[in-house]
Short mmCIF file of the C-alpha atoms (twelve columns), coordinates in Angstrom:
data_MODEL
# 
_entry.id   MODEL 
# 
loop_
_atom_site.group_PDB 
_atom_site.id 
_atom_site.type_symbol 
_atom_site.label_atom_id 
_atom_site.label_alt_id 
_atom_site.label_comp_id 
_atom_site.label_asym_id 
_atom_site.label_seq_id 
_atom_site.Cartn_x 
_atom_site.Cartn_y 
_atom_site.Cartn_z 
_atom_site.pdbx_PDB_model_num 
ATOM 1   C CA . MET A 1   -42.126 -4.350  -44.805  1 
ATOM 2   C CA . SER A 2   -42.620 -1.998  -47.675  1 
ATOM 3   C CA . LYS A 3   -46.029 -1.446  -49.310  1 
ATOM 4   C CA . CYS A 4   -46.450 -1.309  -52.960  1 
ATOM 5   C CA . HIS A 5   -48.920 1.350   -54.097  1 
ATOM 6   C CA . ILE A 6   -50.108 1.218   -57.742  1 
ATOM 7   C CA . GLU A 7   -52.227 4.012   -59.045  1 
ATOM 8   C CA . LEU A 8   -54.579 3.262   -61.963  1 
ATOM 9   C CA . SER A 9   -56.702 5.603   -63.830  1 
ATOM 10  C CA . ARG A 10  -60.362 4.661   -64.024  1 
ATOM 11  C CA . ARG A 11  -59.894 3.794   -67.705  1 
ATOM 12  C CA . ASP A 12  -56.936 1.459   -66.971  1 
ATOM 13  C CA . PHE A 13  -58.825 -0.175  -64.205  1 
ATOM 14  C CA . LEU A 14  -61.948 -0.858  -66.287  1 
ATOM 15  C CA . PHE A 15  -59.760 -2.138  -69.180  1 
ATOM 16  C CA . ALA A 16  -57.844 -4.524  -66.832  1 
ATOM 17  C CA . SER A 17  -61.080 -5.685  -65.208  1 
ATOM 18  C CA . ALA A 18  -62.888 -6.252  -68.502  1 
ATOM 19  C CA . SER A 19  -59.962 -8.264  -69.923  1 
ATOM 20  C CA . GLY A 20  -60.101 -10.615 -67.001  1 
ATOM 21  C CA . VAL A 21  -63.810 -11.029 -67.114  1 
ATOM 22  C CA . ILE A 22  -63.780 -11.742 -70.789  1 
ATOM 23  C CA . LEU A 23  -61.166 -14.432 -70.505  1 
ATOM 24  C CA . VAL A 24  -63.023 -16.081 -67.611  1 
ATOM 25  C CA . ALA A 25  -66.471 -15.807 -69.239  1 
ATOM 26  C CA . PHE A 26  -65.350 -16.631 -72.753  1 
ATOM 27  C CA . PRO A 27  -62.416 -19.001 -72.615  1 
ATOM 28  C CA . THR A 28  -62.783 -19.928 -76.263  1 
ATOM 29  C CA . MET A 29  -62.182 -16.373 -77.545  1 
ATOM 30  C CA . GLY A 30  -59.249 -16.147 -79.878  1 
ATOM 31  C CA . LYS A 31  -59.512 -19.678 -81.149  1 
ATOM 32  C CA . THR A 32  -58.895 -20.166 -84.823  1 
ATOM 33  C CA . THR A 33  -61.598 -20.849 -87.338  1 
ATOM 34  C CA . GLN A 34  -60.611 -24.482 -87.359  1 
ATOM 35  C CA . GLN A 35  -61.437 -24.744 -83.678  1 
ATOM 36  C CA . LYS A 36  -64.795 -23.082 -84.099  1 
ATOM 37  C CA . GLN A 37  -66.211 -25.564 -86.469  1 
ATOM 38  C CA . GLY A 38  -68.121 -27.389 -83.796  1 
ATOM 39  C CA . PHE A 39  -69.072 -31.111 -84.119  1 
ATOM 40  C CA . TYR A 40  -69.906 -31.126 -87.773  1 
ATOM 41  C CA . PRO A 41  -68.734 -33.948 -89.913  1 
ATOM 42  C CA . GLU A 42  -66.336 -33.546 -92.891  1 
ATOM 43  C CA . GLU A 43  -68.433 -34.056 -96.099  1 
ATOM 44  C CA . LYS A 44  -67.542 -33.945 -99.788  1 
ATOM 45  C CA . ILE A 45  -69.697 -31.369 -101.524 1 
ATOM 46  C CA . ILE A 46  -68.739 -31.202 -105.246 1 
ATOM 47  C CA . GLN A 47  -65.768 -31.917 -107.515 1 
ATOM 48  C CA . ILE A 48  -63.940 -28.760 -108.500 1 
ATOM 49  C CA . ALA A 49  -64.004 -29.545 -112.191 1 
ATOM 50  C CA . ARG A 50  -67.813 -29.376 -112.144 1 
ATOM 51  C CA . LEU A 51  -67.899 -25.744 -110.938 1 
ATOM 52  C CA . ARG A 52  -68.213 -22.822 -113.341 1 
ATOM 53  C CA . PRO A 53  -67.784 -19.149 -112.354 1 
ATOM 54  C CA . GLY A 54  -71.079 -17.732 -111.150 1 
ATOM 55  C CA . GLN A 55  -72.940 -21.075 -111.042 1 
ATOM 56  C CA . VAL A 56  -74.561 -21.693 -107.656 1 
ATOM 57  C CA . HIS A 57  -74.595 -25.182 -106.119 1 
ATOM 58  C CA . TYR A 58  -77.076 -25.676 -103.255 1 
ATOM 59  C CA . PHE A 59  -76.484 -28.363 -100.618 1 
ATOM 60  C CA . GLU A 60  -77.520 -29.291 -97.159  1 
ATOM 61  C CA . TYR A 61  -74.810 -29.291 -94.520  1 
ATOM 62  C CA . PRO A 62  -74.612 -31.517 -92.639  1 
ATOM 63  C CA . GLN A 63  -76.453 -33.820 -95.079  1 
ATOM 64  C CA . LYS A 64  -80.169 -34.333 -94.432  1 
ATOM 65  C CA . SER A 65  -80.233 -31.517 -91.794  1 
ATOM 66  C CA . SER A 66  -82.404 -28.879 -93.544  1 
ATOM 67  C CA . HIS A 67  -79.497 -26.442 -93.142  1 
ATOM 68  C CA . MET A 68  -79.535 -25.123 -96.722  1 
ATOM 69  C CA . CYS A 69  -76.222 -23.731 -97.989  1 
ATOM 70  C CA . MET A 70  -74.909 -22.390 -101.299 1 
ATOM 71  C CA . LEU A 71  -71.541 -22.844 -102.877 1 
ATOM 72  C CA . VAL A 72  -70.321 -20.589 -105.729 1 
ATOM 73  C CA . ARG A 73  -67.125 -20.059 -107.666 1 
ATOM 74  C CA . LEU A 74  -66.450 -16.335 -107.848 1 
ATOM 75  C CA . ASP A 75  -64.318 -14.711 -110.481 1 
ATOM 76  C CA . GLY A 76  -61.506 -13.795 -108.107 1 
ATOM 77  C CA . PRO A 77  -60.042 -14.607 -104.720 1 
ATOM 78  C CA . ALA A 78  -62.383 -14.464 -101.796 1 
ATOM 79  C CA . GLY A 79  -62.111 -14.433 -98.001  1 
ATOM 80  C CA . GLY A 80  -62.110 -18.080 -96.906  1 
ATOM 81  C CA . GLY A 81  -61.984 -19.280 -100.533 1 
ATOM 82  C CA . VAL A 82  -60.491 -22.619 -101.601 1 
ATOM 83  C CA . GLY A 83  -59.510 -24.105 -104.830 1 
ATOM 84  C CA . PRO A 84  -56.633 -23.230 -107.310 1 
ATOM 85  C CA . HIS A 85  -57.660 -19.572 -107.403 1 
ATOM 86  C CA . GLN A 86  -59.068 -19.363 -103.816 1 
ATOM 87  C CA . ASP A 87  -62.445 -18.351 -105.259 1 
ATOM 88  C CA . ILE A 88  -64.726 -21.140 -104.148 1 
ATOM 89  C CA . VAL A 89  -66.845 -20.168 -101.144 1 
ATOM 90  C CA . ALA A 90  -69.958 -21.419 -99.395  1 
ATOM 91  C CA . PHE A 91  -72.502 -19.921 -96.988  1 
ATOM 92  C CA . HIS A 92  -75.582 -20.725 -94.971  1 
ATOM 93  C CA . THR A 93  -78.521 -19.285 -96.834  1 
ATOM 94  C CA . MET A 94  -80.594 -17.768 -93.950  1 
ATOM 95  C CA . CYS A 95  -80.416 -14.066 -93.419  1 
ATOM 96  C CA . THR A 96  -78.942 -13.226 -90.039  1 
ATOM 97  C CA . HIS A 97  -81.526 -10.633 -89.285  1 
ATOM 98  C CA . MET A 98  -84.770 -12.674 -89.124  1 
ATOM 99  C CA . GLY A 99  -83.894 -15.999 -90.692  1 
ATOM 100 C CA . ARG A 100 -85.497 -15.512 -94.165  1 
ATOM 101 C CA . GLN A 101 -84.063 -17.779 -96.906  1 
ATOM 102 C CA . LEU A 102 -81.905 -16.124 -99.527  1 
ATOM 103 C CA . ILE A 103 -82.060 -18.885 -102.073 1 
ATOM 104 C CA . GLY A 104 -82.044 -17.499 -105.608 1 
ATOM 105 C CA . LYS A 105 -80.798 -14.123 -104.490 1 
ATOM 106 C CA . TYR A 106 -77.156 -14.445 -105.706 1 
ATOM 107 C CA . ASN A 107 -75.901 -11.547 -107.825 1 
ATOM 108 C CA . HIS A 108 -72.739 -12.734 -109.637 1 
ATOM 109 C CA . GLN A 109 -71.858 -9.340  -111.105 1 
ATOM 110 C CA . HIS A 110 -71.476 -7.815  -107.614 1 
ATOM 111 C CA . LYS A 111 -70.681 -11.104 -105.807 1 
ATOM 112 C CA . VAL A 112 -73.381 -10.537 -103.221 1 
ATOM 113 C CA . LEU A 113 -76.251 -12.523 -101.735 1 
ATOM 114 C CA . GLY A 114 -79.390 -10.532 -101.350 1 
ATOM 115 C CA . PRO A 115 -81.278 -8.323  -101.005 1 
ATOM 116 C CA . CYS A 116 -83.244 -10.230 -98.320  1 
ATOM 117 C CA . PRO A 117 -86.975 -10.028 -99.157  1 
ATOM 118 C CA . VAL A 118 -87.858 -8.900  -95.605  1 
ATOM 119 C CA . HIS A 119 -85.526 -5.942  -94.785  1 
ATOM 120 C CA . LEU A 120 -83.203 -5.780  -97.809  1 
ATOM 121 C CA . SER A 121 -79.935 -7.066  -96.222  1 
ATOM 122 C CA . VAL A 122 -77.164 -7.715  -98.683  1 
ATOM 123 C CA . PHE A 123 -74.026 -9.802  -97.985  1 
ATOM 124 C CA . ASP A 124 -70.607 -9.645  -99.766  1 
ATOM 125 C CA . LEU A 125 -69.544 -13.248 -100.525 1 
ATOM 126 C CA . SER A 126 -65.960 -12.147 -101.542 1 
ATOM 127 C CA . ARG A 127 -65.477 -10.744 -98.019  1 
ATOM 128 C CA . TYR A 128 -66.456 -13.562 -95.697  1 
ATOM 129 C CA . GLY A 129 -70.254 -12.892 -96.114  1 
ATOM 130 C CA . MET A 130 -69.907 -9.385  -94.664  1 
ATOM 131 C CA . LEU A 131 -73.091 -7.329  -94.365  1 
ATOM 132 C CA . THR A 132 -73.031 -4.454  -96.840  1 
ATOM 133 C CA . SER A 133 -76.512 -2.985  -96.358  1 
ATOM 134 C CA . GLY A 134 -79.784 -3.678  -94.587  1 
ATOM 135 C CA . GLN A 135 -81.023 -4.495  -91.121  1 
ATOM 136 C CA . ALA A 136 -78.867 -7.533  -90.330  1 
ATOM 137 C CA . THR A 137 -76.080 -7.048  -87.805  1 
ATOM 138 C CA . GLN A 138 -73.905 -10.060 -88.575  1 
ATOM 139 C CA . SER A 139 -72.148 -11.555 -91.426  1 
ATOM 140 C CA . LEU A 140 -73.566 -14.748 -93.077  1 
ATOM 141 C CA . PRO A 141 -72.202 -17.957 -91.520  1 
ATOM 142 C CA . GLN A 142 -69.524 -19.214 -93.889  1 
ATOM 143 C CA . VAL A 143 -69.066 -22.887 -94.420  1 
ATOM 144 C CA . ILE A 144 -65.482 -23.796 -93.641  1 
ATOM 145 C CA . LEU A 145 -64.170 -25.477 -96.813  1 
ATOM 146 C CA . GLU A 146 -61.113 -27.403 -97.690  1 
ATOM 147 C CA . GLN A 147 -59.764 -28.812 -100.938 1 
ATOM 148 C CA . LYS A 148 -59.052 -32.445 -100.817 1 
ATOM 149 C CA . ASN A 149 -57.690 -33.877 -104.087 1 
ATOM 150 C CA . SER A 150 -60.334 -32.859 -106.687 1 
ATOM 151 C CA . TRP A 151 -63.173 -32.296 -104.150 1 
ATOM 152 C CA . VAL A 152 -64.509 -29.346 -102.153 1 
ATOM 153 C CA . VAL A 153 -65.086 -30.607 -98.596  1 
ATOM 154 C CA . ALA A 154 -67.162 -28.902 -95.852  1 
ATOM 155 C CA . LYS A 155 -65.726 -29.005 -92.360  1 
ATOM 156 C CA . GLY A 156 -67.907 -26.690 -90.189  1 
ATOM 157 C CA . TYR A 157 -69.253 -23.166 -89.863  1 
ATOM 158 C CA . SER A 158 -67.414 -19.910 -89.100  1 
ATOM 159 C CA . GLN A 159 -70.077 -18.708 -86.590  1 
ATOM 160 C CA . LEU A 160 -73.435 -19.521 -85.116  1 
ATOM 161 C CA . LEU A 161 -76.304 -20.272 -87.408  1 
ATOM 162 C CA . TYR A 162 -79.440 -18.170 -87.173  1 
ATOM 163 C CA . GLY A 163 -81.821 -19.358 -84.423  1 
ATOM 164 C CA . HIS A 164 -79.256 -21.652 -82.795  1 
ATOM 165 C CA . HIS A 165 -77.479 -21.175 -79.442  1 
ATOM 166 C CA . THR A 166 -74.749 -23.676 -80.362  1 
ATOM 167 C CA . ASN A 167 -73.309 -25.219 -83.487  1 
ATOM 168 C CA . SER A 168 -73.255 -28.647 -82.139  1 
ATOM 169 C CA . ARG A 169 -75.561 -31.074 -83.944  1 
# 
């Protein structure tokens, strides 16, 4: 019987080991945004015709949950945007660093939310809520939106909300 001998470098071994551990420990990695939405209900937010560029619309999602979100129509296409110009986006309004509310901190000229009053974190709403400066280490949780007829509809969140260990209600 012949023996098969495989020689791996330490780097190749660690990479192969880590890949297996990740797949076992995190079986949901690689799922699409649609699959990450959790157990949130689909809810109508606002009719598209009522939105003007730069005008912020605040809402709770899910309704009556005290999870304050903001929806805004930007002047150009945005990551995760919906609507005829892919420019309508919505985000949870708590800073991902220490949970401070960012209500009233939208700057339409730069399409950013912030700075956070605690440690000055600023988030780019045209690029999936990506952190542009400050102490936060994560993007803002984006509300997954869909256009249904003339309505903007919320379907879930792109990532965990600040202070939660799961996005199930």
